[in-house]
């Protein structure tokens, strides 16, 4: 029995919540309608550009050479066999009989074309992040099914990096009007920032999809998403305040599903200058925060768990010897005193060298848990004499720019710390002295050396020891302050079958997803 995506009803919902933003929904019959806060911004969402690969991958349109299973293990996907020839050379053999959605055959030449354009600086879809991630020197198609990759230097996470949604393989017949992947669903229509409609690809090489069609509605406002779900305009919705999950759990015919993910809620900490340049002050901030209260109050006890390591327990790379900083305001106050802090004027805010410890704390609005978390941390810091000014922006990019300029002391964000299942991405993106997202001005020579060697070390035991030590350094020096690892919470109607949450927040629409 198909459902209708009714535009008028969602417009009415928008007027109820007063967002003033139009939501596009499918007016075609679809078998399942899903809402998410993010989606393609172009009519032909090339996975090489921006976050499009995440969006086309989660609805089953595009696939990568390798995938991550639900235990975060590496699994060949479009690949049949593979082998490592040397520290810099890999060979893969493609599965046979795979068709793109334009019904051309998957071949080594097509894979080379699809990947080469990402790493060619002269390509219109050159992806600097992917180019740095893979570090490919040459790609050679030795025949129709075999490819040889040579990297510039030893790259231990190379195969894991080929699970990145940006590296999804599309047909050379793709163009500015349409893209053709290899997944169980083909792209029917995209209304940028409003909706994406996909339909079953009957010539799919693997398990055939149970669903005939799926409509993904892009609804940025979490309240609007939940209202749409409650009024039966949606079959599945995600990324909403956990308090709504608690309320909806008692509803008949509704299921609340939650599972741990690799997403970390944390503060970038300005270590280069300002009051947080002193490690004792950073540690005092850590001790002043009651993480368990945040999990209980903001996440309703189901949306995550407090943590110590940047990597969650869903990953084998997590250093499980680390324990979350205890909530200890007395010790926090003692550390502040050691750093020279005192409340000389009795206004409730301590001063260091005559300057009040007043922190600029910023976050962005697109993730529901961030703003209440920031407000709760503000109250907890005030209890130890640390003042703060809060600011919530629409997106995270302006905060990062301001932090780089020294205007922000604490920058609250949520990142997927291992989107490819390997620890290198997060460490090399944030903590090394030359990292593109090192907004903190942080530098540690030992960490830099460990990160460099970790990327080139193939022995998993030795790599684990290196990344365990990196996590210890981060824990001790606090260039970031970790709060909790986020669980993904979804609401589904009880006729939805085989819905699963992936730790890397991938593969939302699988062939087995269906309805009774």
PDB file of N, CA and C in Angstrom, residues 40-87:
ATOM      1  N   UNK A  40      20.808  16.770  -0.519  1.00  0.00           N
ATOM      2  CA  UNK A  40      21.506  17.392  -1.639  1.00  0.00           C
ATOM      3  C   UNK A  40      21.079  18.842  -1.885  1.00  0.00           C
ATOM      4  N   UNK A  41      22.061  19.634  -2.304  1.00  0.00           N
ATOM      5  CA  UNK A  41      21.787  21.039  -2.644  1.00  0.00           C
ATOM      6  C   UNK A  41      21.804  21.251  -4.151  1.00  0.00           C
ATOM      7  N   UNK A  42      21.986  20.151  -4.916  1.00  0.00           N
ATOM      8  CA  UNK A  42      21.980  20.233  -6.376  1.00  0.00           C
ATOM      9  C   UNK A  42      21.080  19.154  -6.937  1.00  0.00           C
ATOM     10  N   UNK A  43      20.573  19.386  -8.160  1.00  0.00           N
ATOM     11  CA  UNK A  43      19.639  18.444  -8.778  1.00  0.00           C
ATOM     12  C   UNK A  43      20.328  17.153  -9.203  1.00  0.00           C
ATOM     13  N   UNK A  44      21.630  17.220  -9.485  1.00  0.00           N
ATOM     14  CA  UNK A  44      22.407  16.029  -9.833  1.00  0.00           C
ATOM     15  C   UNK A  44      23.528  15.898  -8.806  1.00  0.00           C
ATOM     16  N   UNK A  45      23.249  15.264  -7.675  1.00  0.00           N
ATOM     17  CA  UNK A  45      24.202  15.253  -6.558  1.00  0.00           C
ATOM     18  C   UNK A  45      25.399  14.332  -6.787  1.00  0.00           C
ATOM     19  N   UNK A  46      26.407  14.853  -7.455  1.00  0.00           N
ATOM     20  CA  UNK A  46      27.632  14.092  -7.695  1.00  0.00           C
ATOM     21  C   UNK A  46      28.288  13.795  -6.358  1.00  0.00           C
ATOM     22  N   UNK A  47      28.542  12.507  -6.051  1.00  0.00           N
ATOM     23  CA  UNK A  47      29.123  12.185  -4.738  1.00  0.00           C
ATOM     24  C   UNK A  47      30.505  12.787  -4.519  1.00  0.00           C
ATOM     25  N   UNK A  48      31.162  13.204  -5.576  1.00  0.00           N
ATOM     26  CA  UNK A  48      32.485  13.807  -5.436  1.00  0.00           C
ATOM     27  C   UNK A  48      32.439  15.189  -4.807  1.00  0.00           C
ATOM     28  N   UNK A  49      31.277  15.804  -4.795  1.00  0.00           N
ATOM     29  CA  UNK A  49      31.170  17.198  -4.379  1.00  0.00           C
ATOM     30  C   UNK A  49      30.454  17.336  -3.039  1.00  0.00           C
ATOM     31  N   UNK A  50      31.026  18.152  -2.161  1.00  0.00           N
ATOM     32  CA  UNK A  50      30.397  18.447  -0.881  1.00  0.00           C
ATOM     33  C   UNK A  50      30.078  17.180  -0.103  1.00  0.00           C
ATOM     34  N   UNK A  51      28.862  17.133   0.437  1.00  0.00           N
ATOM     35  CA  UNK A  51      28.410  15.959   1.203  1.00  0.00           C
ATOM     36  C   UNK A  51      27.482  15.071   0.392  1.00  0.00           C
ATOM     37  N   UNK A  52      27.436  15.273  -0.920  1.00  0.00           N
ATOM     38  CA  UNK A  52      26.488  14.523  -1.747  1.00  0.00           C
ATOM     39  C   UNK A  52      26.654  13.017  -1.627  1.00  0.00           C
ATOM     40  N   UNK A  53      27.907  12.563  -1.485  1.00  0.00           N
ATOM     41  CA  UNK A  53      28.135  11.126  -1.381  1.00  0.00           C
ATOM     42  C   UNK A  53      27.435  10.504  -0.195  1.00  0.00           C
ATOM     43  N   UNK A  54      27.360  11.257   0.914  1.00  0.00           N
ATOM     44  CA  UNK A  54      26.640  10.770   2.096  1.00  0.00           C
ATOM     45  C   UNK A  54      25.152  10.618   1.777  1.00  0.00           C
ATOM     46  N   UNK A  55      24.605  11.589   1.055  1.00  0.00           N
ATOM     47  CA  UNK A  55      23.169  11.571   0.796  1.00  0.00           C
ATOM     48  C   UNK A  55      22.794  10.480  -0.208  1.00  0.00           C
ATOM     49  N   UNK A  56      23.579  10.349  -1.288  1.00  0.00           N
ATOM     50  CA  UNK A  56      23.249   9.317  -2.270  1.00  0.00           C
ATOM     51  C   UNK A  56      23.562   7.924  -1.732  1.00  0.00           C
ATOM     52  N   UNK A  57      24.555   7.841  -0.854  1.00  0.00           N
ATOM     53  CA  UNK A  57      24.885   6.544  -0.262  1.00  0.00           C
ATOM     54  C   UNK A  57      23.840   6.072   0.724  1.00  0.00           C
ATOM     55  N   UNK A  58      23.300   6.991   1.532  1.00  0.00           N
ATOM     56  CA  UNK A  58      22.366   6.562   2.574  1.00  0.00           C
ATOM     57  C   UNK A  58      21.029   6.119   2.001  1.00  0.00           C
ATOM     58  N   UNK A  59      20.702   6.541   0.765  1.00  0.00           N
ATOM     59  CA  UNK A  59      19.450   6.088   0.154  1.00  0.00           C
ATOM     60  C   UNK A  59      19.689   5.008  -0.892  1.00  0.00           C
ATOM     61  N   UNK A  60      20.886   4.433  -0.917  1.00  0.00           N
ATOM     62  CA  UNK A  60      21.134   3.268  -1.753  1.00  0.00           C
ATOM     63  C   UNK A  60      21.305   3.539  -3.228  1.00  0.00           C
ATOM     64  N   UNK A  61      21.694   4.754  -3.601  1.00  0.00           N
ATOM     65  CA  UNK A  61      21.913   5.069  -5.016  1.00  0.00           C
ATOM     66  C   UNK A  61      23.354   4.771  -5.421  1.00  0.00           C
ATOM     67  N   UNK A  62      24.304   5.131  -4.578  1.00  0.00           N
ATOM     68  CA  UNK A  62      25.714   4.936  -4.912  1.00  0.00           C
ATOM     69  C   UNK A  62      26.371   3.955  -3.948  1.00  0.00           C
ATOM     70  N   UNK A  63      27.434   3.333  -4.432  1.00  0.00           N
ATOM     71  CA  UNK A  63      28.198   2.372  -3.641  1.00  0.00           C
ATOM     72  C   UNK A  63      29.688   2.639  -3.824  1.00  0.00           C
ATOM     73  N   UNK A  64      30.473   2.195  -2.864  1.00  0.00           N
ATOM     74  CA  UNK A  64      31.918   2.368  -2.896  1.00  0.00           C
ATOM     75  C   UNK A  64      32.600   1.013  -3.119  1.00  0.00           C
ATOM     76  N   UNK A  65      33.891   1.042  -3.377  1.00  0.00           N
ATOM     77  CA  UNK A  65      34.613  -0.210  -3.611  1.00  0.00           C
ATOM     78  C   UNK A  65      34.576  -1.111  -2.381  1.00  0.00           C
ATOM     79  N   UNK A  66      34.689  -0.497  -1.201  1.00  0.00           N
ATOM     80  CA  UNK A  66      34.613  -1.221   0.064  1.00  0.00           C
ATOM     81  C   UNK A  66      33.547  -0.573   0.936  1.00  0.00           C
ATOM     82  N   UNK A  67      33.005  -1.334   1.885  1.00  0.00           N
ATOM     83  CA  UNK A  67      32.010  -0.804   2.812  1.00  0.00           C
ATOM     84  C   UNK A  67      32.401  -1.181   4.228  1.00  0.00           C
ATOM     85  N   UNK A  68      31.663  -0.626   5.184  1.00  0.00           N
ATOM     86  CA  UNK A  68      31.835  -0.958   6.590  1.00  0.00           C
ATOM     87  C   UNK A  68      30.607  -1.728   7.053  1.00  0.00           C
ATOM     88  N   UNK A  69      30.816  -2.911   7.642  1.00  0.00           N
ATOM     89  CA  UNK A  69      29.660  -3.649   8.136  1.00  0.00           C
ATOM     90  C   UNK A  69      29.150  -3.004   9.427  1.00  0.00           C
ATOM     91  N   UNK A  70      28.121  -3.576  10.016  1.00  0.00           N
ATOM     92  CA  UNK A  70      27.503  -2.949  11.181  1.00  0.00           C
ATOM     93  C   UNK A  70      28.338  -3.124  12.455  1.00  0.00           C
ATOM     94  N   UNK A  71      29.457  -3.834  12.336  1.00  0.00           N
ATOM     95  CA  UNK A  71      30.437  -3.893  13.419  1.00  0.00           C
ATOM     96  C   UNK A  71      31.674  -3.065  13.087  1.00  0.00           C
ATOM     97  N   UNK A  72      31.566  -2.226  12.049  1.00  0.00           N
ATOM     98  CA  UNK A  72      32.640  -1.346  11.587  1.00  0.00           C
ATOM     99  C   UNK A  72      33.807  -2.115  10.986  1.00  0.00           C
ATOM    100  N   UNK A  73      33.560  -3.337  10.524  1.00  0.00           N
ATOM    101  CA  UNK A  73      34.591  -4.111   9.853  1.00  0.00           C
ATOM    102  C   UNK A  73      34.632  -3.807   8.369  1.00  0.00           C
ATOM    103  N   UNK A  74      35.818  -3.870   7.778  1.00  0.00           N
ATOM    104  CA  UNK A  74      35.999  -3.607   6.355  1.00  0.00           C
ATOM    105  C   UNK A  74      35.459  -4.776   5.539  1.00  0.00           C
ATOM    106  N   UNK A  75      34.642  -4.469   4.510  1.00  0.00           N
ATOM    107  CA  UNK A  75      34.020  -5.496   3.683  1.00  0.00           C
ATOM    108  C   UNK A  75      34.128  -5.113   2.218  1.00  0.00           C
ATOM    109  N   UNK A  76      34.595  -6.001   1.337  1.00  0.00           N
ATOM    110  CA  UNK A  76      34.563  -5.687  -0.096  1.00  0.00           C
ATOM    111  C   UNK A  76      33.116  -5.485  -0.548  1.00  0.00           C
ATOM    112  N   UNK A  77      32.891  -4.492  -1.387  1.00  0.00           N
ATOM    113  CA  UNK A  77      31.527  -4.206  -1.845  1.00  0.00           C
ATOM    114  C   UNK A  77      31.440  -4.388  -3.360  1.00  0.00           C
ATOM    115  N   UNK A  78      31.974  -3.453  -4.117  1.00  0.00           N
ATOM    116  CA  UNK A  78      32.052  -3.639  -5.565  1.00  0.00           C
ATOM    117  C   UNK A  78      33.271  -4.487  -5.932  1.00  0.00           C
ATOM    118  N   UNK A  79      34.092  -4.766  -4.941  1.00  0.00           N
ATOM    119  CA  UNK A  79      35.322  -5.518  -5.131  1.00  0.00           C
ATOM    120  C   UNK A  79      35.083  -6.999  -4.832  1.00  0.00           C
ATOM    121  N   UNK A  80      35.661  -7.860  -5.655  1.00  0.00           N
ATOM    122  CA  UNK A  80      35.592  -9.302  -5.419  1.00  0.00           C
ATOM    123  C   UNK A  80      36.772  -9.749  -4.563  1.00  0.00           C
ATOM    124  N   UNK A  81      38.007  -9.478  -5.012  1.00  0.00           N
ATOM    125  CA  UNK A  81      39.203  -9.828  -4.253  1.00  0.00           C
ATOM    126  C   UNK A  81      40.175  -8.649  -4.266  1.00  0.00           C
ATOM    127  N   UNK A  82      41.089  -8.659  -3.319  1.00  0.00           N
ATOM    128  CA  UNK A  82      42.103  -7.606  -3.265  1.00  0.00           C
ATOM    129  C   UNK A  82      43.354  -8.165  -2.603  1.00  0.00           C
ATOM    130  N   UNK A  83      44.479  -7.519  -2.857  1.00  0.00           N
ATOM    131  CA  UNK A  83      45.720  -7.916  -2.206  1.00  0.00           C
ATOM    132  C   UNK A  83      46.679  -6.741  -2.173  1.00  0.00           C
ATOM    133  N   UNK A  84      47.530  -6.752  -1.174  1.00  0.00           N
ATOM    134  CA  UNK A  84      48.554  -5.736  -1.034  1.00  0.00           C
ATOM    135  C   UNK A  84      49.846  -6.276  -1.645  1.00  0.00           C
ATOM    136  N   UNK A  85      50.366  -5.547  -2.636  1.00  0.00           N
ATOM    137  CA  UNK A  85      51.583  -5.967  -3.321  1.00  0.00           C
ATOM    138  C   UNK A  85      52.817  -5.495  -2.560  1.00  0.00           C
ATOM    139  N   UNK A  86      52.753  -4.266  -2.067  1.00  0.00           N
ATOM    140  CA  UNK A  86      53.856  -3.687  -1.299  1.00  0.00           C
ATOM    141  C   UNK A  86      53.267  -2.629  -0.378  1.00  0.00           C
ATOM    142  N   UNK A  87      54.118  -1.900   0.320  1.00  0.00           N
ATOM    143  CA  UNK A  87      53.618  -0.885   1.246  1.00  0.00           C
ATOM    144  C   UNK A  87      52.907   0.251   0.524  1.00  0.00           C
TER     145      UNK A  87
END
